Short mmCIF file of C-alpha atoms in Angstrom, two decimals:
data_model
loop_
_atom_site.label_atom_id
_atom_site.label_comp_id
_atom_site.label_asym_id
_atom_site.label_seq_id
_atom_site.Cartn_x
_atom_site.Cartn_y
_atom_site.Cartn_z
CA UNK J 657 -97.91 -2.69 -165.33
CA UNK J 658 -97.19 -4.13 -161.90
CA UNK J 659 -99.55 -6.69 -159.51
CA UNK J 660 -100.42 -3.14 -157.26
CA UNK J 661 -101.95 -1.66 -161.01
CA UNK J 662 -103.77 -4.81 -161.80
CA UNK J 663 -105.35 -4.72 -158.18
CA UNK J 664 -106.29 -1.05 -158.68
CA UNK J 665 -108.10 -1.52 -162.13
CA UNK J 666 -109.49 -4.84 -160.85
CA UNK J 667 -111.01 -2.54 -157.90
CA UNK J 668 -112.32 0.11 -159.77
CA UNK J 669 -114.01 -2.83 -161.95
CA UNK J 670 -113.39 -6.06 -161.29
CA UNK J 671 -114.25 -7.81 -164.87
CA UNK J 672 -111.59 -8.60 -167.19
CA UNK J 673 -113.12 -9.47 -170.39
CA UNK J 674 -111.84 -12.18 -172.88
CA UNK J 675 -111.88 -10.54 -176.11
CA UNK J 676 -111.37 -13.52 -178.29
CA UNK J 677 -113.22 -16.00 -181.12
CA UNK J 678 -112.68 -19.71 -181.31
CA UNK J 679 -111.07 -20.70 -184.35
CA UNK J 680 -112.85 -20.49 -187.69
CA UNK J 681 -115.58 -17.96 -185.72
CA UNK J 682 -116.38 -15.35 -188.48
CA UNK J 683 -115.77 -13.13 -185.55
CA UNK J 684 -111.79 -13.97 -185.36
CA UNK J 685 -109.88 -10.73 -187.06
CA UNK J 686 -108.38 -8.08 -185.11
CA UNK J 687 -110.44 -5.62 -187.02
CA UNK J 688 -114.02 -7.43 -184.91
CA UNK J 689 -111.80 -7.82 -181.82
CA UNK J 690 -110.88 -4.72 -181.26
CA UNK J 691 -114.90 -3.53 -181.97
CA UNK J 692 -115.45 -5.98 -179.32
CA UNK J 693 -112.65 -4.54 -177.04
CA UNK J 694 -113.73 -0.62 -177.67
CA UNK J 695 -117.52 -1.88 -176.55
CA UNK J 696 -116.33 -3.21 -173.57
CA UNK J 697 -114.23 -0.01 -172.55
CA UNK J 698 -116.97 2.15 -172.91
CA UNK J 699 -119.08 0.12 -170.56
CA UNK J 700 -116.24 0.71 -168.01
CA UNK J 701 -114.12 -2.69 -168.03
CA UNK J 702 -110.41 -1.20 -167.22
CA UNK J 703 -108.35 -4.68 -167.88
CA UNK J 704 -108.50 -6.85 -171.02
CA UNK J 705 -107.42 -10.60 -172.34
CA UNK J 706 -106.93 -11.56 -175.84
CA UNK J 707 -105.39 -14.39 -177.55
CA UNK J 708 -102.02 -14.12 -179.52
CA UNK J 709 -99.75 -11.08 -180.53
CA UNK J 710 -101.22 -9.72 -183.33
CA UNK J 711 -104.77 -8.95 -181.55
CA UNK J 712 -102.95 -8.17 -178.50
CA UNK J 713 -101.57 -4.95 -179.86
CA UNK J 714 -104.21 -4.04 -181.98
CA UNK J 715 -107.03 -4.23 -178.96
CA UNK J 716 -103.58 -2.43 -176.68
CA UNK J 717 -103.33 0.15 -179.37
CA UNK J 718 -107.16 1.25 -180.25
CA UNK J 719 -108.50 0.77 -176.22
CA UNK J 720 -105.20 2.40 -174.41
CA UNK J 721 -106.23 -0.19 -171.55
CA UNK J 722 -103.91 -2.74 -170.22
CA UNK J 723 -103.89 -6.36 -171.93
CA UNK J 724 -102.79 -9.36 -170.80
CA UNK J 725 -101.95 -11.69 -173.76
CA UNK J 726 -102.23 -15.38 -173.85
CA UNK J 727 -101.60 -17.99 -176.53
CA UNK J 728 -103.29 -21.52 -177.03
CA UNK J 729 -101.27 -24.18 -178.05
CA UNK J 730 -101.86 -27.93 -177.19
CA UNK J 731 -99.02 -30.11 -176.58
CA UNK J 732 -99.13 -34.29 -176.44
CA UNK J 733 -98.99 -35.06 -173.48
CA UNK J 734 -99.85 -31.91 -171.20
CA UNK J 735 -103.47 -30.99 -170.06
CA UNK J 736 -101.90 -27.05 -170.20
CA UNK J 737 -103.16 -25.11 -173.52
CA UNK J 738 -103.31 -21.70 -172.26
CA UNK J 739 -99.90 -20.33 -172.23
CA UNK J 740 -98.19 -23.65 -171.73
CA UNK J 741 -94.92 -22.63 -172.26
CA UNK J 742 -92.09 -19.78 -171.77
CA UNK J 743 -91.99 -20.15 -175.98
CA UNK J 744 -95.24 -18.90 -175.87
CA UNK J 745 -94.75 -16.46 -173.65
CA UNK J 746 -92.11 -15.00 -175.45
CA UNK J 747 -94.24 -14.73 -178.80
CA UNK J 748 -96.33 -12.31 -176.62
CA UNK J 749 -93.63 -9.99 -175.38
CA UNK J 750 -93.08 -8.07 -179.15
CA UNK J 751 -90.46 -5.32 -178.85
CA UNK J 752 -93.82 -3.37 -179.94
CA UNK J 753 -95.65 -4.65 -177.12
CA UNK J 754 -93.00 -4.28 -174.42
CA UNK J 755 -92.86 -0.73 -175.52
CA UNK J 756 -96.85 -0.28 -174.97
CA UNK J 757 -95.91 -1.76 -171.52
CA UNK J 758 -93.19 0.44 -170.56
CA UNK J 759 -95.40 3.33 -171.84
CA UNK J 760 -97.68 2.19 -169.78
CA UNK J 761 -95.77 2.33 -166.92
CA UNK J 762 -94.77 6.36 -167.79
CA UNK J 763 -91.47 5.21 -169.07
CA UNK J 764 -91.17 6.79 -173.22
CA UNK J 765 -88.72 4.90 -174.86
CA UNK J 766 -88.51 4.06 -178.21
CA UNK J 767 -89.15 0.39 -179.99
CA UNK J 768 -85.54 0.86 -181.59
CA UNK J 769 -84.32 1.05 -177.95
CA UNK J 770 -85.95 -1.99 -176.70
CA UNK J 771 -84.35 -3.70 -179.86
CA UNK J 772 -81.17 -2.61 -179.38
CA UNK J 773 -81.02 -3.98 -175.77
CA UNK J 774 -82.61 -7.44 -176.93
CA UNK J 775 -79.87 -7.17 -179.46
CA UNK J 776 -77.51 -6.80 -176.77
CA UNK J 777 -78.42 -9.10 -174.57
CA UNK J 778 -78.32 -11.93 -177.32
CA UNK J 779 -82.32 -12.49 -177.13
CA UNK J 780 -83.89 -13.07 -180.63
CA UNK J 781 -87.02 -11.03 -181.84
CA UNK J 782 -90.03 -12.35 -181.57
CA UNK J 783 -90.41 -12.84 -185.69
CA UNK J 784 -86.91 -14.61 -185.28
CA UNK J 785 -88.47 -16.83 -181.85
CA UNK J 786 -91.35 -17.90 -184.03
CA UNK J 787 -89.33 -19.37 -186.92
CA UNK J 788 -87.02 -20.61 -185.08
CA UNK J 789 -90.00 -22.79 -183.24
CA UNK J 790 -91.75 -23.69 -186.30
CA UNK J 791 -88.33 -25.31 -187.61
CA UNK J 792 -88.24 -26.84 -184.28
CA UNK J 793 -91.77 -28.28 -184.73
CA UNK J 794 -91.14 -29.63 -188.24
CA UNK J 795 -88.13 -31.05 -187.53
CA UNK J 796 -89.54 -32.73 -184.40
CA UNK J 797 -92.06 -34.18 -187.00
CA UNK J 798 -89.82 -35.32 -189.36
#
């Protein structure tokens, strides 16, 4: 998806709608989310937002409409929480969710394919990005 197909959802309807529950909600499972999600595509909103990977390509998968993914995380010292950092960023971009992307886009290619080019290019997967980060974390603590 490219800025010109954000701009020509956003005209057709210009609401993008947070589908997302603060932590500890009873409403926070992919499972509600993606209720939540389906409700607002039948009402005509053509863009969504949700919060982390997991409910960012469930919501991607059951709606079919675009999803732009976010991640809060609070760091000392920085008033940014939303997407502070490219680490972040990168737990959003699966090789599933790149995929959905690209498909998005009319390009069919297959997850295996998008693997074996991160492979390639040296890039860890995103289940390898995360523990490397927690270690990170820990370690910073210790």
């Amino acid at each position: 998806m490219n800025l010109t197909s954000i701009l020509k959802l956003l005209g057709e309807c210009p609401l993008v709608v947070s589908v997302q529950a603060p932590e500890g909600s009873p409403l926070r499972d992919d499972s509600t989310l993606v209720r939540l999600a389906l409700a607002s595509a039948n009402e005509g909103v053509r863009l969504l937002r949700a919060e982390g990977p997991s409910s960012l390509q469930a919501i991607a998968r059951s709606t079919g409409l675009p999803v732009m993914g976010l991640i809060k995380r609070t760091y000392e010292g920085s008033p940014v929480y939303i997407t502070p950092t490219l680490a972040e960023v990168e737990e959003v971009l699966s090789d599933d969710r790149i995929v959905e992307i690209l498909h998005g886009e009319g390009v069919e290619i297959a997850r295996r394919t998008v693997a074996k080019y991160r492979e390639a290019m040296k890039i860890a997967s995103s289940v390898q990005r995360r523990r490397e980060k927690m270690l990170e974390r820990r370690s910073n603590r210790a």
